[in-house]
Amino acid sequence: MAEIRLSASVKRVTSSFTRLFSGKGLINETIKTMSISMVILVVNMATGMLTARLLGPEGRGMLTAMILWPQFLAFAGTFGIHAALLFHMKKSPDEEAELYYSALVLTVIAGVVALIAGYWFIPLWMAEQSQEIIRSGQWFMASTPFILLFFMHNALFRGREEFHLFNRMRYLVPVLSLAAIVLLAGLGQLTPFIAGITYLAPYIPVTLFAMIRAFKLYRPNLGKFRVVARKIMRYGFGSYGIDLLGNLILYIDQIILVTLLAPGPFGLYVVAVSLSRMVNVFSASINMVLFPKASGLENKEAAALSLRIFKISTGIAIICSLVIMLAAPLVIRVLYGSQFVDSIPVFRLLLLEVVIGGAALVLAQSFMAIGKPFIVTITQAIGVVLVIPLLYKLVPIYGPLGAAMALLIPSFIRLIYVIVSFQRKFGAGIRSFLLTGEDIVWVKKALISRKGKVKVSGE
């Protein structure tokens, strides 16, 4: 009898997991995407740990300085094209081919512009760095067009709700990077420049794979290029501020600190930033699925769904971050070594900043879904406008810890702004932002549903 009960229990657990990962609804796709994100997180942590241990704080700082501008200009050079592609694919599914090829042409143009701008600008901004770092940064700009195309094809597969292809692109890049790092470390050939290649080169084959897949899906169609390109750029420029300002928030600290801190302290800060981003897996995974799902709903339903997911994801992120803060001394010593222990206070503040900033972006998806990206642009602008003077004010006094404080303060203000904007737009009371038992019931219903679909309102 005991064996029969055990067998029945195993079957129930197996059945629950099968339902959870086989559905196509919001909760199912979010959990699958979050699971992949956790794998990517572990891989990135392993890559960061190896490079930090093998290169040391100074070498890690040099590596970041080399790849900083190629990565930033790729994120900042999207011109909102990928967001516009996804949005219009959901609104006009009969125009997918025209939308794809128009977005492809626009993205290639944006990539060339970013490459030229970076090659020219890097020596001006990083004049105080060594010639090795400057020249490496210029060479690495060749990866920027591929990273932009990578983002565009991410949006394509999200718009088609082919999250398996979307997630495959996401994990292949860090897995290839880690494999190269391990091989080079074993051969004793790892230098900051070689490490930079392993971080950026994987975007090329993965992007080419995605393009081949897209070419099989759609026949070349540029007959309506001018009309479709205008449509893409109209929405794209409206949401571009979100990309530009959002990535300024992610990179502005490193862009400024590379001129304010020596490579050693800068390397300590970079490790703290990288490790703190682990909690971002919650909000990032949710946004990847929430935007396309909510874009297909009516405005009130999109707002209700975004609010509910905001409450649930923020609650989970807060609990996880508190546990991680307590374990920080052990985690940093084990992963990076005792030479990075001084980064612990910085890491704790940055972890809190990630939770608050991520919560603001989740709630802001409601405005993206109803075609009002400008609200989100203002949200990001608030962060950038505040963080720059705070960095110059606090870093000379407190060093890397001052940089963490400079990021944390604007995150609080951004979250408050999004909440107030949501209240005004959708008439939500302050109590509606508090997690309730009804929200927990909604999650349970979504988890046990075969398709992961439940009523948005939960009523």
Coordinates of N, CA, C and O in Angstrom, one line a residue, residues 332-420:
I332 N 29.8 36.2 -1.7 CA 30.9 36.9 -2.4 C 32.3 36.2 -2.1 O 33.1 36.1 -3.0
R333 N 32.5 35.8 -0.9 CA 33.8 35.1 -0.6 C 33.9 33.8 -1.4 O 35.0 33.5 -2.0
V334 N 32.8 33.0 -1.5 CA 32.9 31.7 -2.2 C 33.0 31.9 -3.7 O 33.8 31.3 -4.3
L335 N 32.2 32.9 -4.2 CA 32.1 33.0 -5.7 C 33.3 33.8 -6.2 O 33.9 33.5 -7.3
Y336 N 33.7 34.9 -5.5 CA 34.7 35.8 -6.1 C 36.0 35.8 -5.4 O 37.0 36.3 -5.9
G337 N 36.0 35.4 -4.1 CA 37.3 35.4 -3.3 C 37.3 36.6 -2.4 O 36.5 37.6 -2.5
S338 N 38.2 36.5 -1.4 CA 38.3 37.5 -0.3 C 38.7 38.9 -0.8 O 38.4 39.9 -0.2
Q339 N 39.3 39.0 -2.0 CA 39.7 40.3 -2.5 C 38.5 41.1 -2.9 O 38.7 42.3 -3.2
F340 N 37.3 40.6 -3.0 CA 36.1 41.3 -3.4 C 35.2 41.6 -2.2 O 34.0 42.0 -2.4
V341 N 35.6 41.3 -1.0 CA 34.8 41.4 0.2 C 34.3 42.9 0.4 O 33.2 43.1 0.9
D342 N 35.2 43.8 0.1 CA 34.8 45.2 0.2 C 33.6 45.7 -0.6 O 33.1 46.8 -0.4
S343 N 33.2 44.8 -1.5 CA 32.0 45.2 -2.3 C 30.7 44.8 -1.7 O 29.6 45.1 -2.2
I344 N 30.7 44.2 -0.5 CA 29.4 43.7 0.1 C 28.5 44.8 0.4 O 27.3 44.8 0.1
P345 N 28.8 46.0 1.1 CA 27.9 47.0 1.3 C 27.3 47.6 0.0 O 26.1 47.9 -0.1
V346 N 28.2 47.7 -1.0 CA 27.7 48.2 -2.3 C 26.7 47.3 -2.9 O 25.6 47.7 -3.4
F347 N 27.0 46.0 -2.8 CA 26.1 45.0 -3.3 C 24.7 45.0 -2.7 O 23.7 44.9 -3.4
R348 N 24.6 45.2 -1.4 CA 23.3 45.2 -0.7 C 22.5 46.4 -1.2 O 21.3 46.2 -1.4
L349 N 23.1 47.6 -1.3 CA 22.3 48.7 -1.8 C 21.8 48.5 -3.2 O 20.7 48.9 -3.6
L350 N 22.7 48.0 -4.0 CA 22.4 47.8 -5.4 C 21.3 46.7 -5.6 O 20.4 46.8 -6.5
L351 N 21.3 45.8 -4.7 CA 20.2 44.7 -4.7 C 18.9 45.3 -4.5 O 17.9 45.0 -5.1
L352 N 18.8 46.2 -3.5 CA 17.5 46.9 -3.2 C 17.1 47.8 -4.4 O 15.9 47.9 -4.7
E353 N 18.1 48.4 -5.0 CA 17.8 49.3 -6.2 C 17.2 48.5 -7.3 O 16.3 48.9 -8.0
V354 N 17.7 47.3 -7.5 CA 17.2 46.4 -8.6 C 15.7 46.0 -8.3 O 14.9 46.0 -9.2
V355 N 15.4 45.7 -7.1 CA 14.0 45.3 -6.7 C 13.1 46.5 -7.0 O 12.0 46.3 -7.6
I356 N 13.4 47.7 -6.5 CA 12.6 48.8 -6.7 C 12.4 49.2 -8.2 O 11.3 49.5 -8.7
G357 N 13.6 49.3 -8.9 CA 13.5 49.6 -10.3 C 12.8 48.6 -11.1 O 12.0 49.0 -12.0
G358 N 12.9 47.3 -10.8 CA 12.2 46.3 -11.5 C 10.7 46.4 -11.3 O 9.9 46.2 -12.2
A359 N 10.3 46.7 -10.1 CA 8.9 46.8 -9.8 C 8.3 48.0 -10.6 O 7.1 47.8 -11.1
A360 N 9.0 49.1 -10.7 CA 8.5 50.2 -11.5 C 8.3 49.8 -13.0 O 7.3 50.2 -13.6
L361 N 9.2 49.0 -13.5 CA 9.1 48.6 -14.9 C 8.0 47.6 -15.2 O 7.3 47.7 -16.2
V362 N 7.7 46.8 -14.2 CA 6.6 45.8 -14.4 C 5.3 46.6 -14.4 O 4.5 46.3 -15.3
L363 N 5.1 47.5 -13.5 CA 3.8 48.2 -13.5 C 3.7 49.1 -14.7 O 2.6 49.3 -15.3
A364 N 4.8 49.6 -15.2 CA 4.9 50.5 -16.4 C 4.5 49.7 -17.7 O 4.1 50.4 -18.7
Q365 N 4.5 48.4 -17.7 CA 4.1 47.6 -18.9 C 2.6 47.9 -19.2 O 2.2 47.7 -20.4
S366 N 1.8 48.4 -18.3 CA 0.4 48.7 -18.5 C 0.3 49.8 -19.6 O -0.5 49.8 -20.5
F367 N 1.2 50.8 -19.5 CA 1.2 51.9 -20.4 C 1.8 51.5 -21.8 O 1.3 52.0 -22.8
M368 N 2.8 50.6 -21.8 CA 3.3 50.1 -23.0 C 2.2 49.3 -23.8 O 2.1 49.4 -25.0
A369 N 1.4 48.5 -23.1 CA 0.4 47.7 -23.7 C -0.8 48.5 -24.3 O -1.4 48.0 -25.2
I370 N -1.0 49.7 -23.8 CA -2.2 50.5 -24.3 C -1.7 51.5 -25.3 O -2.4 52.4 -25.7
G371 N -0.4 51.4 -25.7 CA 0.1 52.3 -26.7 C 0.5 53.7 -26.2 O 0.5 54.7 -26.9
K372 N 0.9 53.8 -24.9 CA 1.3 55.0 -24.3 C 2.7 54.9 -23.7 O 2.9 55.1 -22.5
P373 N 3.7 54.7 -24.6 CA 5.0 54.5 -24.1 C 5.7 55.7 -23.6 O 6.7 55.7 -22.8
F374 N 5.1 56.9 -23.9 CA 5.7 58.2 -23.4 C 5.7 58.3 -21.9 O 6.7 58.8 -21.3
I375 N 4.7 57.7 -21.3 CA 4.7 57.7 -19.8 C 5.9 57.0 -19.2 O 6.6 57.4 -18.3
V376 N 6.3 55.9 -19.9 CA 7.4 55.1 -19.4 C 8.7 55.8 -19.7 O 9.6 55.8 -18.9
T377 N 8.7 56.5 -20.8 CA 9.9 57.3 -21.1 C 10.2 58.4 -20.1 O 11.3 58.6 -19.7
I378 N 9.1 59.1 -19.6 CA 9.3 60.0 -18.5 C 9.8 59.4 -17.3 O 10.7 59.9 -16.6
T379 N 9.3 58.2 -17.0 CA 9.8 57.4 -15.8 C 11.3 57.2 -15.9 O 12.0 57.5 -14.9
Q380 N 11.8 56.8 -17.0 CA 13.2 56.5 -17.2 C 14.0 57.8 -17.1 O 15.1 57.9 -16.6
A381 N 13.4 58.9 -17.7 CA 14.1 60.2 -17.7 C 14.3 60.7 -16.3 O 15.4 61.3 -16.0
I382 N 13.4 60.5 -15.4 CA 13.5 60.9 -14.1 C 14.8 60.3 -13.4 O 15.5 60.9 -12.7
G383 N 14.9 58.9 -13.7 CA 16.1 58.3 -13.2 C 17.4 58.8 -13.7 O 18.3 59.1 -12.9
V384 N 17.5 59.1 -15.0 CA 18.7 59.6 -15.6 C 19.1 61.0 -15.1 O 20.2 61.3 -14.7
V385 N 18.1 61.8 -15.1 CA 18.3 63.2 -14.7 C 18.8 63.3 -13.2 O 19.6 64.2 -12.9
L386 N 18.3 62.4 -12.4 CA 18.7 62.5 -11.0 C 20.0 61.8 -10.7 O 20.8 62.2 -9.9
V387 N 20.3 60.7 -11.4 CA 21.4 59.8 -11.1 C 22.8 60.5 -11.5 O 23.8 60.3 -10.8
I388 N 22.8 61.3 -12.6 CA 24.0 61.9 -13.0 C 24.6 62.8 -12.0 O 25.8 62.7 -11.6
P389 N 23.9 63.8 -11.5 CA 24.4 64.7 -10.5 C 24.7 64.0 -9.2 O 25.7 64.4 -8.5
L390 N 23.9 63.0 -8.9 CA 24.1 62.3 -7.6 C 25.5 61.5 -7.7 O 26.2 61.4 -6.7
L391 N 25.8 61.0 -8.9 CA 27.0 60.2 -9.0 C 28.2 61.2 -8.8 O 29.2 60.9 -8.1
Y392 N 28.2 62.3 -9.5 CA 29.3 63.3 -9.3 C 29.4 63.9 -7.9 O 30.5 64.3 -7.5
K393 N 28.3 63.9 -7.2 CA 28.3 64.4 -5.8 C 28.7 63.4 -4.8 O 29.5 63.7 -3.9
L394 N 28.2 62.1 -4.9 CA 28.4 61.1 -3.9 C 29.7 60.3 -4.1 O 30.3 59.9 -3.1
V395 N 30.1 60.0 -5.3 CA 31.2 59.1 -5.6 C 32.5 59.7 -5.1 O 33.3 59.0 -4.4
P396 N 32.8 61.0 -5.3 CA 34.1 61.6 -4.7 C 34.1 61.5 -3.2 O 35.2 61.4 -2.6
I397 N 33.0 61.4 -2.5 CA 32.9 61.4 -1.1 C 33.0 59.9 -0.5 O 33.7 59.6 0.4
Y398 N 32.1 59.1 -1.1 CA 31.9 57.7 -0.6 C 32.5 56.6 -1.5 O 32.4 55.4 -1.2
G399 N 33.0 57.0 -2.7 CA 33.5 55.9 -3.6 C 32.4 55.1 -4.2 O 31.3 55.5 -4.5
P400 N 32.7 53.8 -4.4 CA 31.7 52.9 -5.0 C 30.4 52.8 -4.2 O 29.3 52.7 -4.8
L401 N 30.4 53.0 -2.8 CA 29.2 53.0 -2.1 C 28.3 54.2 -2.4 O 27.1 54.2 -2.5
G402 N 29.0 55.4 -2.7 CA 28.2 56.5 -3.2 C 27.5 56.3 -4.5 O 26.4 56.8 -4.7
A403 N 28.2 55.5 -5.4 CA 27.5 55.2 -6.7 C 26.3 54.4 -6.4 O 25.2 54.6 -7.1
A404 N 26.3 53.4 -5.5 CA 25.1 52.6 -5.2 C 24.0 53.5 -4.6 O 22.8 53.4 -5.0
M405 N 24.3 54.5 -3.8 CA 23.3 55.4 -3.2 C 22.7 56.3 -4.3 O 21.5 56.6 -4.3
A406 N 23.6 56.7 -5.3 CA 23.1 57.5 -6.4 C 22.1 56.8 -7.3 O 21.3 57.4 -7.9
L407 N 22.2 55.5 -7.4 CA 21.2 54.7 -8.1 C 20.0 54.4 -7.3 O 18.9 54.4 -7.9
L408 N 20.1 54.2 -6.0 CA 19.0 53.8 -5.2 C 18.0 54.9 -5.1 O 16.7 54.7 -5.2
I409 N 18.4 56.1 -4.8 CA 17.5 57.3 -4.6 C 16.6 57.5 -5.8 O 15.3 57.6 -5.6
P410 N 17.0 57.6 -7.0 CA 16.1 57.8 -8.2 C 15.2 56.6 -8.4 O 14.1 56.8 -8.9
S411 N 15.5 55.4 -8.0 CA 14.6 54.2 -8.2 C 13.4 54.4 -7.3 O 12.3 54.1 -7.8
F412 N 13.5 54.9 -6.1 CA 12.4 55.2 -5.2 C 11.5 56.2 -5.9 O 10.2 56.0 -5.9
I413 N 12.0 57.2 -6.4 CA 11.3 58.3 -7.0 C 10.5 57.8 -8.3 O 9.4 58.2 -8.6
R414 N 11.2 57.0 -9.1 CA 10.6 56.4 -10.3 C 9.4 55.6 -10.0 O 8.4 55.6 -10.6
L415 N 9.5 54.8 -9.0 CA 8.4 53.9 -8.6 C 7.2 54.7 -8.1 O 6.1 54.4 -8.5
I416 N 7.5 55.7 -7.3 CA 6.4 56.6 -6.9 C 5.7 57.3 -8.1 O 4.5 57.3 -8.1
Y417 N 6.5 57.7 -9.1 CA 5.9 58.4 -10.2 C 5.0 57.4 -11.0 O 3.9 57.8 -11.5
V418 N 5.5 56.2 -11.2 CA 4.7 55.2 -11.9 C 3.4 54.9 -11.2 O 2.3 54.8 -11.8
I419 N 3.4 54.7 -9.9 CA 2.2 54.5 -9.1 C 1.2 55.6 -9.2 O 0.0 55.4 -9.5
V420 N 1.7 56.8 -9.1 CA 0.8 58.0 -9.2 C 0.2 58.1 -10.6 O -1.0 58.3 -10.8

